[in-house]
XYZ file of C-alpha atoms in Angstrom:
698
model
C -50.912 21.813 21.497
C -50.112 23.129 17.987
C -52.699 22.617 15.155
C -50.349 23.498 12.150
C -51.338 22.459 8.717
C -54.760 21.470 10.463
C -53.914 17.820 11.074
C -55.073 17.705 14.642
C -58.735 17.775 15.605
C -59.216 20.856 18.153
C -59.475 18.338 21.027
C -56.761 16.557 22.627
C -58.131 12.655 22.539
C -58.342 10.685 19.272
C -60.141 7.276 19.960
C -58.022 5.618 22.835
C -55.141 8.021 22.745
C -54.360 11.125 24.110
C -52.173 13.341 22.317
C -49.545 15.607 23.693
C -46.841 17.274 21.984
C -45.560 17.206 17.917
C -42.666 15.320 17.219
C -42.229 15.467 14.044
C -43.891 15.728 10.482
C -43.431 14.687 6.788
C -45.365 14.513 3.612
C -47.960 12.336 4.727
C -49.016 14.150 8.036
C -47.998 15.205 11.460
C -46.727 12.947 14.451
C -47.437 13.129 18.037
C -46.282 11.818 21.113
C -49.712 10.047 22.872
C -50.729 8.042 25.481
C -52.868 4.625 24.420
C -55.410 5.221 26.976
C -56.262 1.468 27.219
C -52.818 -0.140 27.281
C -51.220 2.857 29.502
C -48.106 3.187 27.090
C -46.344 5.932 25.103
C -47.074 5.863 21.523
C -46.347 7.895 18.316
C -49.589 8.824 16.391
C -49.310 9.715 12.822
C -52.219 11.625 11.530
C -52.967 12.316 7.633
C -53.030 15.673 6.507
C -56.244 17.327 5.904
C -55.800 17.924 2.301
C -54.963 14.312 1.635
C -58.023 13.340 3.546
C -59.963 14.631 0.227
C -58.751 11.917 -1.738
C -60.549 8.677 -0.893
C -57.703 6.854 -2.799
C -54.939 8.245 -0.631
C -57.197 7.509 2.628
C -57.154 3.683 1.346
C -53.878 3.031 0.488
C -52.762 4.569 3.594
C -54.774 2.222 5.640
C -53.651 -0.726 3.345
C -49.828 0.214 3.127
C -49.840 0.826 7.074
C -51.502 -2.965 7.483
C -48.490 -4.557 4.990
C -45.963 -2.659 7.198
C -47.170 -3.653 10.484
C -46.497 -7.436 9.531
C -43.032 -6.513 9.750
C -41.389 -7.223 13.113
C -37.738 -6.567 13.706
C -35.605 -4.691 16.501
C -34.722 -1.987 13.614
C -38.154 -1.144 12.344
C -40.397 1.173 13.851
C -43.235 -1.421 15.092
C -47.078 -0.069 13.792
C -49.243 -1.086 16.570
C -52.853 -0.080 14.572
C -54.552 1.602 11.883
C -57.744 3.164 11.896
C -60.090 6.362 11.801
C -61.876 8.638 14.360
C -64.219 11.200 12.892
C -62.703 10.890 9.121
C -59.035 11.355 10.495
C -57.313 8.767 9.722
C -54.206 7.687 11.651
C -51.483 5.276 12.471
C -50.207 4.269 15.978
C -46.896 2.977 16.142
C -43.777 2.377 18.388
C -42.579 5.841 20.240
C -38.929 5.862 19.811
C -36.793 8.322 21.743
C -34.126 9.385 18.973
C -33.221 11.943 16.257
C -33.365 10.987 12.395
C -30.218 10.475 10.843
C -30.150 13.614 9.075
C -29.984 15.472 12.071
C -27.320 13.577 13.699
C -25.233 14.223 10.130
C -26.100 17.766 10.349
C -24.331 17.862 13.771
C -21.672 15.431 13.048
C -21.047 16.337 9.523
C -19.565 12.713 8.924
C -18.980 9.449 11.106
C -16.122 7.354 11.660
C -16.270 4.460 9.240
C -16.813 1.849 11.843
C -19.795 3.434 13.463
C -21.364 4.154 9.830
C -20.977 0.442 9.261
C -22.975 -0.556 12.160
C -25.724 1.924 11.416
C -25.454 0.801 7.518
C -25.608 -2.803 8.974
C -28.991 -2.657 11.356
C -30.627 -0.675 8.128
C -29.841 -3.418 5.820
C -31.190 -5.861 8.356
C -34.542 -3.684 8.277
C -34.453 -3.971 4.764
C -33.870 -7.814 4.424
C -37.069 -8.145 6.884
C -39.211 -5.878 4.640
C -37.876 -7.488 1.371
C -38.513 -10.935 2.597
C -42.125 -9.958 3.338
C -42.150 -8.530 -0.620
C -42.430 -4.857 0.886
C -40.035 -2.080 -0.821
C -39.416 0.801 1.345
C -39.200 3.484 -1.525
C -38.069 6.189 0.307
C -34.776 5.037 2.051
C -33.279 8.255 3.277
C -31.723 9.821 6.766
C -35.209 11.481 7.316
C -36.521 8.001 7.653
C -33.954 6.521 9.952
C -34.116 7.380 13.577
C -31.011 6.867 15.508
C -30.902 6.540 19.680
C -28.467 7.551 21.941
C -26.673 3.903 21.402
C -26.589 4.445 17.817
C -29.332 1.647 17.463
C -31.362 2.318 14.154
C -34.712 2.382 13.330
C -36.354 2.346 9.830
C -39.643 4.209 9.643
C -42.223 5.044 6.889
C -42.703 2.133 4.839
C -44.629 2.479 1.609
C -45.368 5.991 2.192
C -43.453 6.696 -1.009
C -45.725 4.312 -3.091
C -48.919 5.813 -1.426
C -48.165 9.043 -2.860
C -46.437 8.664 -6.037
C -49.676 6.553 -7.277
C -51.421 9.984 -7.957
C -49.639 12.196 -10.296
C -51.574 15.075 -8.815
C -50.265 15.084 -5.495
C -47.527 17.192 -3.752
C -45.919 17.398 -0.428
C -45.689 20.289 1.617
C -45.552 22.193 -2.118
C -43.065 19.830 -3.435
C -43.438 16.621 -5.781
C -42.335 13.546 -3.822
C -39.309 12.257 -3.902
C -35.469 13.193 -2.897
C -33.626 12.768 -6.018
C -30.203 12.244 -4.324
C -31.424 8.912 -2.762
C -33.256 7.795 -5.706
C -32.094 4.729 -7.837
C -31.540 5.089 -11.386
C -34.188 2.872 -12.400
C -36.636 5.297 -10.180
C -35.088 8.097 -11.879
C -36.341 6.800 -15.092
C -40.067 5.447 -14.106
C -38.652 1.933 -13.997
C -39.408 -0.992 -12.150
C -38.977 -0.139 -8.233
C -37.389 -3.622 -6.711
C -35.388 -4.330 -3.066
C -32.356 -3.227 -5.343
C -33.508 0.034 -5.403
C -33.597 0.238 -1.578
C -29.986 -1.343 -1.771
C -28.753 1.560 -3.845
C -30.444 4.230 -1.407
C -28.797 2.516 1.706
C -25.644 2.861 -0.770
C -25.959 6.790 -0.960
C -26.640 7.038 2.867
C -23.294 5.139 3.585
C -21.488 7.533 1.158
C -22.924 10.067 2.969
C -22.070 8.945 6.480
C -18.577 8.117 5.647
C -17.994 11.615 3.666
C -20.441 14.137 4.855
C -21.441 14.901 1.556
C -23.746 13.212 -1.666
C -21.926 11.423 -4.095
C -23.441 13.457 -6.933
C -23.662 17.301 -7.246
C -25.713 19.246 -9.611
C -27.678 22.671 -10.319
C -30.898 21.302 -11.193
C -33.426 18.355 -11.039
C -32.567 17.674 -14.566
C -29.081 17.376 -13.935
C -29.484 15.505 -11.081
C -31.193 13.027 -12.609
C -29.217 12.841 -15.482
C -25.836 12.038 -13.313
C -27.595 9.505 -11.622
C -28.819 7.538 -14.650
C -25.615 8.004 -16.347
C -22.403 8.571 -14.629
C -20.497 6.363 -11.932
C -20.933 7.884 -8.187
C -17.525 9.548 -6.675
C -15.201 7.545 -4.989
C -15.570 7.445 -0.931
C -11.855 7.789 -0.660
C -11.440 10.706 -2.816
C -12.831 12.679 -0.130
C -11.611 10.512 3.099
C -8.659 8.872 2.659
C -8.490 7.196 5.690
C -11.587 4.851 4.847
C -10.556 1.213 4.073
C -10.516 0.216 0.370
C -13.082 -2.397 0.739
C -15.540 -0.033 2.298
C -15.024 2.001 -1.035
C -15.657 -0.849 -2.813
C -18.952 -2.098 -1.093
C -20.378 1.289 -1.419
C -19.494 1.138 -4.888
C -20.821 -2.102 -5.250
C -24.782 -0.717 -3.762
C -24.475 2.071 -5.888
C -24.276 0.243 -9.155
C -26.125 1.967 -12.077
C -27.519 -1.537 -13.193
C -29.796 -3.280 -10.428
C -28.823 -6.578 -11.592
C -25.191 -5.791 -10.546
C -26.245 -4.792 -6.473
C -26.313 -7.015 -3.885
C -29.711 -8.892 -4.517
C -30.834 -8.644 -0.983
C -30.307 -6.762 2.756
C -28.543 -10.238 3.565
C -25.877 -9.982 1.181
C -25.326 -6.220 2.183
C -25.008 -7.916 5.972
C -22.600 -10.546 5.279
C -20.553 -8.125 3.266
C -20.362 -5.696 6.038
C -19.783 -8.373 8.399
C -16.589 -9.505 6.513
C -15.362 -5.945 6.487
C -15.516 -5.417 10.084
C -14.262 -8.641 10.547
C -10.981 -7.245 8.461
C -11.618 -9.715 5.640
C -11.678 -8.778 1.842
C -14.993 -8.968 0.070
C -16.154 -12.293 -0.795
C -13.752 -12.854 -3.964
C -16.097 -15.468 -5.502
C -18.663 -13.076 -5.949
C -18.789 -12.255 -9.377
C -21.292 -9.477 -9.234
C -18.546 -7.656 -6.354
C -15.610 -7.999 -9.134
C -17.822 -6.645 -11.995
C -19.105 -3.589 -10.045
C -15.494 -2.641 -9.127
C -14.082 -3.088 -12.636
C -16.901 -1.064 -14.112
C -16.124 1.335 -11.419
C -12.491 1.698 -12.212
C -13.199 1.743 -15.785
C -15.289 4.847 -15.390
C -12.859 6.830 -13.390
C -9.529 6.021 -15.844
C -12.173 7.164 -18.246
C -12.706 10.449 -16.500
C -8.906 10.902 -15.749
C -8.194 10.431 -19.613
C -10.526 13.030 -20.924
C -7.704 15.024 -22.192
C -6.990 12.552 -24.681
C -10.858 12.722 -26.245
C -10.924 13.747 -29.558
C -13.424 16.437 -31.233
C -15.440 13.387 -32.735
C -15.743 11.677 -29.238
C -16.778 15.152 -27.590
C -19.687 15.435 -30.268
C -20.793 12.040 -30.109
C -20.862 12.393 -26.140
C -22.537 15.874 -26.479
C -25.224 14.414 -28.681
C -25.981 11.665 -26.267
C -26.044 13.998 -23.168
C -28.613 16.468 -24.824
C -30.732 13.219 -25.850
C -30.632 12.189 -22.316
C -31.378 15.498 -20.846
C -33.948 15.913 -22.971
C -35.942 12.742 -21.592
C -34.699 13.349 -18.085
C -36.352 17.065 -18.311
C -39.617 15.312 -18.952
C -39.251 12.458 -16.005
C -38.013 15.036 -13.554
C -40.911 17.520 -14.452
C -43.401 14.536 -14.448
C -41.913 12.950 -11.242
C -40.667 15.894 -9.221
C -42.534 18.987 -10.423
C -40.722 22.122 -10.938
C -40.748 23.158 -7.336
C -39.065 20.197 -6.246
C -36.046 22.280 -6.631
C -35.215 25.892 -6.824
C -35.403 26.938 -10.427
C -32.161 26.502 -11.910
C -30.034 29.516 -12.520
C -28.693 30.745 -16.043
C -24.809 28.731 -16.040
C -22.175 31.257 -15.903
C -20.176 31.509 -19.071
C -18.216 28.616 -20.094
C -14.909 30.428 -20.154
C -15.443 31.111 -16.378
C -17.325 28.315 -15.051
C -15.335 26.617 -12.201
C -12.607 29.006 -12.931
C -12.615 31.355 -9.717
C -9.614 33.213 -10.821
C -11.755 34.454 -13.478
C -14.447 36.002 -11.333
C -13.062 38.750 -9.925
C -15.313 41.599 -10.221
C -17.645 39.570 -12.350
C -21.257 40.227 -11.739
C -21.755 36.501 -12.648
C -20.265 34.878 -9.929
C -23.588 34.537 -7.931
C -27.297 34.176 -9.150
C -29.779 35.704 -6.437
C -33.344 34.212 -6.149
C -36.159 34.420 -3.646
C -36.222 31.451 -1.239
C -39.544 31.837 0.658
C -40.973 34.977 2.118
C -37.997 37.304 3.233
C -35.576 34.850 2.384
C -32.913 35.490 -0.362
C -30.568 32.893 -1.479
C -27.106 33.261 -3.558
C -25.776 31.118 -5.505
C -22.137 31.164 -6.051
C -21.521 29.748 -9.606
C -18.481 27.630 -8.357
C -19.570 23.920 -8.529
C -17.078 21.633 -7.023
C -16.698 23.955 -4.065
C -18.388 23.979 -0.694
C -18.710 26.855 1.784
C -16.400 26.512 4.867
C -17.084 29.832 6.906
C -19.251 33.396 7.018
C -17.788 36.629 8.136
C -19.191 40.310 8.031
C -17.310 42.152 5.298
C -19.016 45.740 5.750
C -21.017 47.840 7.805
C -23.729 47.346 4.830
C -24.380 43.717 5.668
C -22.044 42.524 2.761
C -20.503 39.146 4.055
C -16.961 36.893 3.153
C -17.788 33.435 2.227
C -14.837 31.364 2.552
C -14.786 27.897 0.046
C -12.981 25.200 -0.626
C -12.527 22.792 -3.676
C -13.075 19.452 -2.969
C -10.515 16.878 -3.561
C -6.745 16.833 -2.738
C -5.891 20.245 -3.944
C -7.992 21.950 -1.458
C -7.761 25.447 -3.251
C -10.042 28.017 -1.419
C -11.723 30.884 -2.703
C -12.875 34.267 -0.846
C -15.835 35.664 -1.965
C -17.733 38.858 -1.078
C -21.319 38.680 -1.309
C -23.632 41.856 -1.256
C -27.144 41.357 -0.625
C -28.203 44.995 -1.136
C -26.528 45.397 -4.567
C -27.133 41.712 -5.257
C -23.422 41.440 -6.591
C -20.750 39.169 -5.264
C -16.862 39.163 -6.463
C -13.605 36.928 -5.752
C -11.004 38.525 -3.470
C -8.479 35.803 -3.296
C -7.763 32.453 -4.641
C -5.340 30.690 -2.796
C -2.586 27.869 -4.058
C -2.737 24.302 -2.833
C 0.320 25.097 -0.787
C -0.598 28.261 0.506
C -3.988 28.056 2.192
C -5.555 30.854 4.114
C -7.697 31.440 6.881
C -10.320 34.343 7.700
C -9.173 35.181 11.095
C -11.205 38.330 11.581
C -13.499 40.931 10.014
C -14.422 44.945 10.454
C -18.080 45.384 9.894
C -19.417 47.360 12.994
C -18.683 50.851 12.317
C -20.185 52.712 9.124
C -17.651 55.092 7.921
C -14.375 53.611 9.289
C -11.499 53.747 6.886
C -11.031 50.190 7.887
C -14.549 49.178 7.126
C -14.940 46.302 4.872
C -11.259 44.916 5.969
C -10.111 41.805 7.767
C -7.068 39.487 8.422
C -5.990 36.617 6.411
C -3.816 34.047 8.148
C -1.403 32.023 6.587
C 1.192 29.543 7.798
C 3.934 32.424 6.944
C 1.618 35.126 9.270
C -1.142 37.536 9.518
C -2.112 40.452 7.062
C -4.745 43.106 6.623
C -6.565 42.646 3.676
C -9.617 44.928 1.831
C -12.372 43.011 1.111
C -14.257 45.508 -0.809
C -11.783 46.245 -3.622
C -8.435 44.889 -4.833
C -5.357 46.349 -2.855
C -2.195 45.641 -1.517
C -2.419 43.555 1.544
C -0.859 45.110 4.453
C 1.673 42.290 6.377
C 1.216 42.973 10.328
C 2.633 39.498 11.558
C 5.240 37.665 9.983
C 5.401 35.007 12.637
C 6.384 31.475 11.489
C 3.468 29.782 13.685
C 0.090 29.635 11.767
C -2.398 32.006 13.363
C -5.723 30.508 13.744
C -7.455 33.117 16.107
C -7.643 36.645 16.233
C -10.672 39.479 17.043
C -11.036 42.850 15.383
C -11.951 46.334 17.118
C -15.245 47.368 15.424
C -13.222 50.409 14.028
C -10.746 48.471 12.559
C -8.020 50.183 13.750
C -6.897 47.709 16.432
C -6.793 43.601 16.677
C -6.127 40.909 18.984
C -4.270 37.696 18.705
C -2.463 35.049 20.685
C 1.226 35.129 20.846
C 2.708 31.801 21.431
C 6.078 31.612 23.623
C 8.849 29.182 23.125
C 6.966 26.479 25.553
C 3.838 26.638 23.818
C 1.862 28.879 25.787
C -0.298 31.458 24.350
C -0.749 35.099 25.712
C -3.227 37.614 24.476
C -1.684 40.854 22.869
C -3.630 43.579 21.152
C -1.916 45.716 18.000
C -2.347 48.598 16.085
C -1.174 50.665 13.251
C 0.135 53.824 14.736
C 2.808 56.495 12.920
C 3.034 53.697 9.865
C 4.336 51.198 12.681
C 3.006 48.436 14.106
C 2.522 48.620 18.175
C 1.425 45.680 19.894
C 1.201 45.320 24.017
C 0.315 42.242 26.026
C -3.057 42.297 28.012
C -3.299 38.768 29.223
C -0.362 36.528 30.560
C 0.838 33.225 29.274
C -1.332 29.971 29.488
C -3.085 27.539 27.939
C -4.026 27.833 23.952
C -6.613 30.470 23.381
C -9.503 29.170 20.758
C -11.765 32.380 20.249
C -11.333 36.210 20.418
C -14.032 38.946 20.077
C -14.397 42.648 20.802
C -17.504 44.405 22.561
C -19.187 46.442 20.339
C -17.658 49.533 21.446
C -14.539 48.331 21.437
C -13.649 48.657 25.248
C -13.593 45.066 26.279
C -12.308 41.499 24.637
C -13.713 38.225 25.527
C -11.520 35.389 25.100
C -12.125 31.151 25.290
C -8.940 29.128 26.954
C -8.539 25.521 27.017
C -8.335 23.900 30.155
C -8.073 20.183 29.501
C -10.255 17.237 28.829
C -12.377 18.975 26.363
C -13.268 21.735 28.681
C -12.926 25.545 28.169
C -13.054 28.590 30.081
C -14.470 31.964 29.307
C -12.869 35.464 30.064
C -13.481 39.337 29.832
C -11.071 41.466 30.188
C -10.696 45.300 29.596
C -8.551 46.612 26.353
C -6.531 48.947 28.379
C -6.270 46.622 31.585
C -3.135 45.533 33.550
C -1.591 42.010 32.597
C -3.570 39.496 34.619
C -5.773 36.555 34.201
C -9.111 37.485 35.546
C -11.115 35.035 37.086
C -13.313 32.740 34.343
C -17.083 33.713 33.641
C -17.996 30.717 32.899
C -16.600 27.039 32.138
C -17.515 23.854 30.510
C -17.933 22.872 26.518
C -18.304 26.212 25.456
C -17.492 28.502 22.576
C -18.243 32.053 21.848
C -21.173 32.585 19.548
C -21.045 34.694 16.741
C -21.780 38.639 17.714
C -21.228 37.513 21.084
C -21.292 40.929 22.943
C -24.628 42.321 23.308
C -25.416 46.293 22.420
C -23.670 47.394 25.966
C -21.724 44.678 27.039
C -23.566 43.702 29.844
C -24.128 40.052 28.415
C -22.565 37.338 26.122
C -23.842 34.659 24.188
C -22.190 31.462 24.090
C -22.460 27.917 22.711
C -22.898 25.102 25.146
C -22.723 21.386 24.855
C -24.780 20.198 28.143
C -23.613 17.298 30.097
C -26.596 14.865 28.243
C -24.576 15.802 25.190
C -27.503 18.505 23.732
C -26.648 21.581 22.533
C -28.042 25.271 23.932
C -27.291 28.498 23.700
C -26.911 30.579 26.873
C -26.714 34.173 28.115
C -23.909 34.756 30.342
C -23.868 38.093 32.424
C -20.288 39.708 32.204
C -20.845 41.543 35.577
C -22.239 38.672 38.243
C -20.939 35.987 36.049
C -24.360 34.233 35.876
C -26.470 32.644 33.201
C -29.337 34.519 32.776
C -31.288 32.626 30.128
C -31.152 29.303 28.130
C -32.124 28.456 24.361
C -32.273 24.845 24.606
C -31.202 22.595 21.265
C -29.893 25.825 19.642
C -26.666 25.126 17.744
C -25.400 28.819 17.321
C -26.901 32.700 18.666
C -26.164 36.008 17.421
C -27.707 39.074 18.793
C -30.072 41.034 16.881
C -28.914 44.822 18.021
C -31.622 46.877 17.268
C -34.493 44.780 19.475
C -31.837 42.851 22.055
C -33.501 39.464 20.316
C -31.529 36.713 19.742
C -31.185 34.893 16.768
C -30.457 31.193 16.362
C -30.242 27.780 14.491
C -31.451 24.932 15.612
C -33.642 21.501 14.277
C -36.878 21.657 13.298
C -39.558 19.230 14.159
C -37.713 17.191 11.035
C -34.336 17.506 12.501
C -33.174 19.978 9.920
C -31.564 23.015 11.132
C -33.531 26.531 10.487
C -33.018 30.009 11.667
C -35.227 31.284 14.622
C -35.868 34.082 16.466
C -36.741 34.353 19.927
C -36.664 37.102 22.928
C -34.703 37.060 26.570
C -38.263 37.063 27.975
C -39.950 33.907 26.153
C -36.869 31.224 25.144
C -39.370 29.067 23.822
C -41.315 30.972 21.791
C -39.454 31.281 18.636
C -40.444 32.516 15.318
C -39.012 30.552 12.319
C -37.272 32.449 9.847
C -36.313 29.696 7.236
C -38.196 26.905 5.542
C -35.547 25.408 3.539
C -35.712 21.833 2.330
C -32.767 20.081 3.375
C -32.213 22.917 6.233
C -29.228 25.459 6.935
C -25.786 24.948 8.048
C -25.435 25.900 11.648
C -23.171 28.925 11.098
C -24.992 32.052 11.988
C -24.127 35.930 11.087
C -26.420 38.764 12.092
C -25.852 42.262 10.128
C -24.300 45.054 12.092
C -27.695 47.175 11.326
C -29.680 44.250 12.410
C -31.264 44.135 9.217
C -30.500 40.228 8.286
C -29.302 37.104 9.436
C -26.948 35.202 7.144
C -26.267 31.538 6.742
C -25.818 28.865 4.242
C -27.887 25.927 2.924
C -26.639 22.741 4.015
C -27.671 20.786 0.913
C -27.409 22.438 -2.231
C -25.456 21.439 -5.096
C -23.306 24.914 -5.247
C -22.206 26.887 -2.238
C -25.338 29.287 -1.313
C -25.800 31.979 1.025
C -29.090 32.684 2.872
C -30.165 36.112 3.778
C -33.115 36.240 6.084
C -34.983 39.380 6.838
C -34.916 40.540 10.079
C -37.106 43.833 9.508
C -40.238 43.959 11.899
């Protein structure tokens, strides 16, 4: 039994409840799965945090708000069974729901199909309608407080928690002030009256996120975020996902109106609107607030697109207004959220360079570096409006190549190289909308190689060998008209492997190298189904590749670089992919990412000799070898459903050391530096693309 945070007494029995494992934690305390001994049923027990128990006013409100929420009886609300205290330990016993937080589902799926998003949103609206009918305001509607089971049934939890904590201005939650500004309504950001409309706004933000995979506002600090929420209309859903029906975009805009009087008056109105959209009917043309919301939304967008006609006096007037708003918001943000609610704002880039990647070549201001907890460094790229797509090794020194893409229709891509040792970053390539590129493979394993820090970049017109460390002329290694989307590089950089597509659409595997100023290639695997992953072993003697086999299944093969042209027997089949840095040091084992039959993820260790699985890391999303110790570094969800980095040995796969504790979690992407000194990923919920480096030093 874990006792993190001191929230659990030393014994495993609390009154009439036998406590089992921890299943979650939040601002108020820790949640355990438990057995109600008197009724012989499984329940969830939330125990108030030790430091909060010292505040009698909090203990009193904890009980009062829980009792108010216990009156709510709805299939989409987690039912509260009882409230009490044992040996001065306050607790809430509630319905146990075998489900994941919506935040974890979004982390896994990125975005949802619009019909599924509407179904979930309607259930949440029904739950809020029930609460609002009983004069209960949630105040903290956000994905971590929505549970989603395997049948996409939604459950709303943690009613009243926000009110309990915000009534005491001196309290903090896990080192940060209460509040998730991304989901907060404008009136709450201004310390105004919180009403049912505030919950409706938060539901609108969640709908936007489910539909697009992103949040409607981006900002570099809490002050800027709050300023934008209270003064600017949100982004359009169809700006990011064009296939979403326009009526759904209008519905989200209605829910997120800046003026609470212009939003749907309650959850029942939201349900009715969703029913119309799901039935293929337009939003109620007789509802005046719908028309006003849409008209105002469009006017704001028109004003934005006409910004090139703004006069100097207009700019001066707007700047003064924004400075006044910023001054007021600064006080509100520091009071409501506290300075630690967000990472300290980094110095802004020069005005002439901000958001203009072409001006950042070799510029030291491209990224800011700062500590993000013990042994974790964050590099924030000063490219607002861009999102990280992928990370690749960029050298034996631990540098990484970060590929970012601009939001919106242009889809401009920028390749940046970030060096944690020197705390510098620079842009290597900027694409045009008509000529985007992919980072196929990089060299970063053999220090001293003349190709150290080189990589293969693929475009629709072929593949080029480029330097990621300094400006240089790319070397075209293939000018095939077929777009190449996968390749692998020998750790020395002197050789690479890629599929060759024949006229029938079959893919063979070939290796190529520069020799005497010419590119010489040879086929090592005969044609077959599409190849989706390729990696060399660390000594460059073997290649692992994955083929499609149909019905969403894949097969993993390992071949010697100089072997005969034969297709070997697969060593693993299923819903699998190669983990980054798949081969261990002596190439005796490979890490693969697996989707099991029940849909849950795992990382497996597969022997390259006897083709058997030797270890499994359950619930892990990605894995990579730490080359010095043979440990495995992985990305996996924590107790809140947010992805973090962990480290574990093959001898104790369930005993994991957590490396990151990032609010909002990390992405599932993962790299381990060639020297094993650091693990790299990127933050999942930051306004600018941010790369994380976690130290692996023992």
